[in-house]
Amino acid sequence: MGDQSINNDRPAKRQVTTGAVGNSVKTWSSPEGRADIRVPFREVPLSPEANEPPVRIYDTSGPYTDPTATIDVAQGLPALRAPWLARRGLDTVPQARAVRPEDNGFVTGKYGVAPCPAEHVVWRGSEGRPVTQYEFACAGIVTEEMIFAAHRENLGRIEKDPDAAARRADGEDFGADIPEFVTPEFVRSEIAKGRAILPANINHPELEPMVIGRNFLVKINANIGNSAVTSSAEEEIDKLVWAIRWGADTVMDLSTGTNIHNIRDWILRNSPVPIGTVPLYQALEKVGGVAEKLTWEIFRDTLIEQAEQGVDYFTIHAGVRLAHVPLTANRTTGIVSRGGSIMAAWCLAYHRESFLYEHFEDICDICRAYDISFSLGDGLRPGSLADANDAAQFAELETLGELTKIAHAKGCQVMIEGPGHVPMHKIRVNMTRQLDACGEAPFYTLGPLTTDIAPGYDHITSGIGAAMIGWYGCAMLCYVTPKEHLGLPDRADVKTGVITYKIAAHAADLAKGHPAARIHDDAISRARFDFRWEDQFNLALDPDTARSFHDETLPKAAHKTA
Amino acid sequence: MGDQSINNDRPAKRQVTTGAVGNSVKTWSSPEGRADIRVPFREVPLSPEANEPPVRIYDTSGPYTDPTATIDVAQGLPALRAPWLARRGLDTVPQARAVRPEDNGFVTGKYGVAPCPAEHVVWRGSEGRPVTQYEFACAGIVTEEMIFAAHRENLGRIEKDPDAAARRADGEDFGADIPEFVTPEFVRSEIAKGRAILPANINHPELEPMVIGRNFLVKINANIGNSAVTSSAEEEIDKLVWAIRWGADTVMDLSTGTNIHNIRDWILRNSPVPIGTVPLYQALEKVGGVAEKLTWEIFRDTLIEQAEQGVDYFTIHAGVRLAHVPLTANRTTGIVSRGGSIMAAWCLAYHRESFLYEHFEDICDICRAYDISFSLGDGLRPGSLADANDAAQFAELETLGELTKIAHAKGCQVMIEGPGHVPMHKIRVNMTRQLDACGEAPFYTLGPLTTDIAPGYDHITSGIGAAMIGWYGCAMLCYVTPKEHLGLPDRADVKTGVITYKIAAHAADLAKGHPAARIHDDAISRARFDFRWEDQFNLALDPDTARSFHDETLPKAAHKTA
């Protein structure tokens, strides 16, 4: 019946949100012969009159929804990847980079957030041995992470769904290559082809592996960031916990200001999903917010700082080249990406090529050593329909294609960030050009927003574009909340953003003809037609809201079982 | 800025919602040489630093947002069409149908809502003279309604927008025929071709004319219905006023139970937008809710009752034929349309062809006499993705195509209702088949919902589908609120539904390459880029929400002018 304590209120201090989603039951499944690999799912049991098996649902929520788990954020989550990593001949880093005052914004005294006490051994890849999932994949080696992700994509099925072939034939996938059943070998081959990534820093052993690529389920990302005044590490962790509870597949920590090193540590030690960052933001903090003071050395040091902590993917705006900046001169909304503006300001200040572009191979070396995936930033993404698909945007995309090749040659995993604000009829060309320019590397877009006129509702303006680009082949959709353009999202906004994007991603899976996506829809439709209200609520993406909306107008329990 | 009394609270008893939307200014514009035709718009003045003219916005809100208007619901709105109608040689109906007890559900005493005292002369078209907009159009006659609607589509421009040709060339309209500038003659020719309708019952003189067709701006409809216990006529009227305030182009009154005749009268006398109904609902009330007791005579009497009141379009489920019913036997969700279920039950009870189908020509004669547009109902629309685009749905569509021809031959205006629940990749074929089967008669769809798994968020699951089908050519989008499948929408839900559908309709206009749609987006984008917060709020579809969201996190006025 759902935990009544689960609502939009923040949990009490020193706690994070726990408890089942609706009345779903946490369950685990292991691939055949690999009892050491336990893949989490949640299952919705149906009422007896349904005479149907429970419905299994992809589960991003981690141990927080496991009633048997003891959650202690000071200790962090279990390091489930540790035994796998231990067998890979990685080097421990005896002299890990020490935390410096600038890493936490020179915070002192009572405003400081203490470091996370969870134990954390720092690893680094060796030369000559595969480190990244890409290197393993290219060497023909199937990793435990790939096995985990494959089993997860199949929702634990041990063979293809009986309707898989029919569903595939019924879909329209725009040339994708979605299998009827996902094998670990398929995951490997997709990663080796550069068509998928499995973001998993070797210093993030707490991660439950997942795969991002257009031949897999469409994924979603939620952004979180620290509050102006951080009251506690738990409050920051709970933003993560709340986002993954509702379905965020990855989370980007976009915190700025004080305590960000320590908060990031707390987040990583307690995150079962890949964590992404924009290292440029922290580097800028270290130079007092003045773009011109940025140097390669400060940036490099920030990469290593975050790499050792375990960040799984980095947004790197190396595609904003000096020559591209003039292409934005006549735009309606100039450069709206924060990373893009920083780099454009730097390039213009010195009239020099971007240090990110010039040092891209050095960045690759760092990313390879920890298996940090690239999320090549679209610093010149349009900030309005007027600027969609313009010369600046596509010039950068071509550069991202070049960089993709370099990163692959260096053994790194790569995905590509995309817009932004794009009217519906210009969305598809974004997808086709990206696939073409970047050798089918996974695309990861922000929306896109399909109109500019609805501030306060940009989860919807962008959810439309997100569903469409997901259908066309976008691998991951970065959520937009109702507060976009207006302010910082609160807890209700984060949930609304995540649910909206789960809708978009699932609508895309259905349209692509994903072999099993419709099982969930069909189950809820049968429940609806049979007036099994409890089953309908429990199968809803957001059981709490479905139940409460029903209660508002038909409060009597009798109506629910009618 | 903005009337602080405008929020989600209901207005005090005996009042309806009035006041400007944001800080927009009500304005009127007349086509050249026709000072008698005053077309309303709202204009958003921008801050002086913008150095830009006010932005003109299509306005469905009627006199309620005119600060100079005296709103007295007992008197009704001014009968602006009366002088035009007076010149058309219509017959007055000396013995208009008297109200009968069953029309109001046999309500008595204190539960009764009094009749609306507004004066209302009942007209009826004559034989041998054009009555309907379709008949005028076919006779080559441009009516005042067509002139009004054309001027409205152009937002009062007297010549084409300078960017019109470029915008048209930049769009993708899937074979539509959108002009760079809408002339009255173009409206006439679209109506004559059956590609557009101008719903305007001759007994609804209060109407501000508008046109529905794929070569015009995409329109949206909001459904309203009476509450279980009606406290006052004002409360019911305010549902209409609230929906049109946020942009509903037409409103369907789906009330059932007691007082519906009188409430409908109050609504019509106070509605500046076309009102649609499903007469079958009231007919069923008259026979105690038992489908088998329905007869042609009772149905016919209900049509005349509502026709004389001034209903502008009727949903008629004449496409549900006896032979179609077995096609739904193996569906996951059977027949979910209420009208469809009623007619299927009737057909099965007698194993007879539907009386709506058999009497379709008689229905046409009634609709023609008052110029009531047909909205041919899709009684077999899918209620789940599993049933989308099935044999039952398309069999009905073919029948609707047949009926369209008959209705046109009888001089009537026709649009076609469409689904429902459809995954993204199956939306387009709905549009192309409808255009083909129904000779390009305007399509009017409910959503469609692109996934079934998100009760509580079906404005979003359907907003995605609505934007897409609008782009493909759907002329009007029937809104879906967050309460769909769960309960009755409240005031906040209605607003959320309308705003979501305005987003979908506008996104479609943009994608189709509407010659002037992007003016609004570009203005708000410039305001955003210049940090003109007040301009951004005022240009938003929902200025109140945009402003309040900004205030939540950045409460100081200083931030707004930064």
mmCIF file of C-alpha atoms in Angstrom, chain A residues 166-282:
data_model
loop_
_atom_site.group_PDB
_atom_site.id
_atom_site.type_symbol
_atom_site.label_atom_id
_atom_site.label_comp_id
_atom_site.label_asym_id
_atom_site.label_seq_id
_atom_site.Cartn_x
_atom_site.Cartn_y
_atom_site.Cartn_z
ATOM 1 C CA ALA A 166 6.377 -9.185 -33.153
ATOM 2 C CA ARG A 167 7.082 -6.087 -31.085
ATOM 3 C CA ARG A 168 10.314 -5.451 -32.951
ATOM 4 C CA ALA A 169 8.549 -5.817 -36.278
ATOM 5 C CA ASP A 170 5.772 -3.504 -35.125
ATOM 6 C CA GLY A 171 8.124 -0.670 -34.123
ATOM 7 C CA GLU A 172 9.906 2.029 -36.095
ATOM 8 C CA ASP A 173 13.486 2.385 -34.943
ATOM 9 C CA PHE A 174 15.052 4.580 -37.643
ATOM 10 C CA GLY A 175 17.834 2.126 -38.361
ATOM 11 C CA ALA A 176 18.714 1.149 -34.811
ATOM 12 C CA ASP A 177 19.781 -2.416 -34.144
ATOM 13 C CA ILE A 178 17.738 -3.392 -31.109
ATOM 14 C CA PRO A 179 18.022 -7.104 -30.319
ATOM 15 C CA GLU A 180 15.113 -9.278 -29.250
ATOM 16 C CA PHE A 181 17.150 -10.271 -26.220
ATOM 17 C CA VAL A 182 20.194 -8.527 -24.796
ATOM 18 C CA THR A 183 23.198 -10.781 -24.259
ATOM 19 C CA PRO A 184 26.368 -9.726 -22.446
ATOM 20 C CA GLU A 185 28.105 -10.237 -25.757
ATOM 21 C CA PHE A 186 25.748 -7.752 -27.380
ATOM 22 C CA VAL A 187 26.547 -5.193 -24.709
ATOM 23 C CA ARG A 188 30.248 -5.802 -25.340
ATOM 24 C CA SER A 189 29.921 -5.437 -29.070
ATOM 25 C CA GLU A 190 27.917 -2.220 -28.792
ATOM 26 C CA ILE A 191 30.539 -0.726 -26.501
ATOM 27 C CA ALA A 192 33.354 -1.887 -28.808
ATOM 28 C CA LYS A 193 31.617 -0.222 -31.747
ATOM 29 C CA GLY A 194 31.415 3.000 -29.745
ATOM 30 C CA ARG A 195 27.607 2.838 -29.978
ATOM 31 C CA ALA A 196 27.128 2.439 -26.237
ATOM 32 C CA ILE A 197 28.868 3.371 -23.031
ATOM 33 C CA LEU A 198 28.854 1.811 -19.607
ATOM 34 C CA PRO A 199 29.861 4.692 -17.343
ATOM 35 C CA ALA A 200 31.657 3.187 -14.372
ATOM 36 C CA ASN A 201 34.698 4.827 -12.812
ATOM 37 C CA ILE A 202 36.903 2.208 -11.194
ATOM 38 C CA ASN A 203 36.752 4.392 -8.070
ATOM 39 C CA HIS A 204 32.980 4.068 -7.871
ATOM 40 C CA PRO A 205 32.608 0.457 -6.744
ATOM 41 C CA GLU A 206 29.167 1.156 -5.266
ATOM 42 C CA LEU A 207 27.739 1.476 -8.791
ATOM 43 C CA GLU A 208 24.993 -0.781 -10.143
ATOM 44 C CA PRO A 209 26.113 -0.959 -13.788
ATOM 45 C CA MET A 210 23.902 0.245 -16.621
ATOM 46 C CA VAL A 211 24.417 0.837 -20.305
ATOM 47 C CA ILE A 212 23.620 3.865 -22.469
ATOM 48 C CA GLY A 213 23.108 3.445 -26.208
ATOM 49 C CA ARG A 214 20.355 3.647 -28.758
ATOM 50 C CA ASN A 215 19.988 -0.114 -28.950
ATOM 51 C CA PHE A 216 19.135 -0.263 -25.256
ATOM 52 C CA LEU A 217 16.341 1.171 -23.154
ATOM 53 C CA VAL A 218 16.316 4.966 -23.324
ATOM 54 C CA LYS A 219 17.834 6.426 -20.165
ATOM 55 C CA ILE A 220 17.256 9.666 -18.308
ATOM 56 C CA ASN A 221 19.481 11.942 -16.276
ATOM 57 C CA ALA A 222 18.538 14.266 -13.429
ATOM 58 C CA ASN A 223 20.686 17.230 -12.433
ATOM 59 C CA ILE A 224 21.134 18.103 -8.797
ATOM 60 C CA GLY A 225 23.084 20.867 -7.146
ATOM 61 C CA ASN A 226 23.853 22.062 -3.669
ATOM 62 C CA SER A 227 21.631 24.576 -1.965
ATOM 63 C CA ALA A 228 22.985 28.041 -1.277
ATOM 64 C CA VAL A 229 23.406 27.095 2.356
ATOM 65 C CA THR A 230 24.030 23.404 2.808
ATOM 66 C CA SER A 231 22.518 22.238 6.025
ATOM 67 C CA SER A 232 23.818 18.701 5.918
ATOM 68 C CA ALA A 233 25.363 16.050 3.720
ATOM 69 C CA GLU A 234 22.161 14.029 4.086
ATOM 70 C CA GLU A 235 20.171 16.815 2.505
ATOM 71 C CA GLU A 236 22.416 16.729 -0.539
ATOM 72 C CA ILE A 237 22.435 12.926 -0.698
ATOM 73 C CA ASP A 238 18.695 12.875 -0.455
ATOM 74 C CA LYS A 239 18.433 14.879 -3.672
ATOM 75 C CA LEU A 240 20.173 11.982 -5.375
ATOM 76 C CA VAL A 241 18.072 9.395 -3.548
ATOM 77 C CA TRP A 242 14.881 11.205 -4.458
ATOM 78 C CA ALA A 243 15.804 11.462 -8.145
ATOM 79 C CA ILE A 244 16.727 7.783 -8.494
ATOM 80 C CA ARG A 245 13.648 6.744 -6.542
ATOM 81 C CA TRP A 246 11.498 8.024 -9.397
ATOM 82 C CA GLY A 247 13.702 6.644 -12.136
ATOM 83 C CA ALA A 248 16.793 8.758 -12.857
ATOM 84 C CA ASP A 249 19.348 6.451 -14.492
ATOM 85 C CA THR A 250 22.234 8.812 -13.898
ATOM 86 C CA VAL A 251 22.611 11.968 -11.860
ATOM 87 C CA MET A 252 24.756 14.980 -12.608
ATOM 88 C CA ASP A 253 26.072 16.881 -9.625
ATOM 89 C CA LEU A 254 26.254 20.497 -10.758
ATOM 90 C CA SER A 255 27.085 21.929 -7.354
ATOM 91 C CA THR A 256 29.104 25.097 -7.089
ATOM 92 C CA GLY A 257 30.441 27.165 -4.252
ATOM 93 C CA THR A 258 31.631 25.833 -0.942
ATOM 94 C CA ASN A 259 31.944 22.236 0.233
ATOM 95 C CA ILE A 260 31.585 20.784 -3.215
ATOM 96 C CA HIS A 261 34.494 18.358 -2.880
ATOM 97 C CA ASN A 262 33.174 16.892 0.334
ATOM 98 C CA ILE A 263 29.564 16.833 -0.805
ATOM 99 C CA ARG A 264 30.620 15.032 -3.972
ATOM 100 C CA ASP A 265 32.328 12.455 -1.827
ATOM 101 C CA TRP A 266 29.195 11.846 0.199
ATOM 102 C CA ILE A 267 27.171 11.577 -2.993
ATOM 103 C CA LEU A 268 29.517 9.143 -4.702
ATOM 104 C CA ARG A 269 29.818 6.860 -1.697
ATOM 105 C CA ASN A 270 26.057 6.710 -1.549
ATOM 106 C CA SER A 271 25.190 6.529 -5.232
ATOM 107 C CA PRO A 272 24.140 3.345 -7.021
ATOM 108 C CA VAL A 273 23.888 5.273 -10.315
ATOM 109 C CA PRO A 274 26.615 6.853 -12.426
ATOM 110 C CA ILE A 275 27.464 10.372 -11.336
ATOM 111 C CA GLY A 276 28.399 12.979 -13.911
ATOM 112 C CA THR A 277 29.967 16.384 -13.342
ATOM 113 C CA VAL A 278 31.171 19.407 -15.281
ATOM 114 C CA PRO A 279 34.714 19.725 -13.912
ATOM 115 C CA LEU A 280 34.990 23.165 -15.484
ATOM 116 C CA TYR A 281 32.555 24.496 -12.898
ATOM 117 C CA GLN A 282 34.802 23.490 -10.012
#
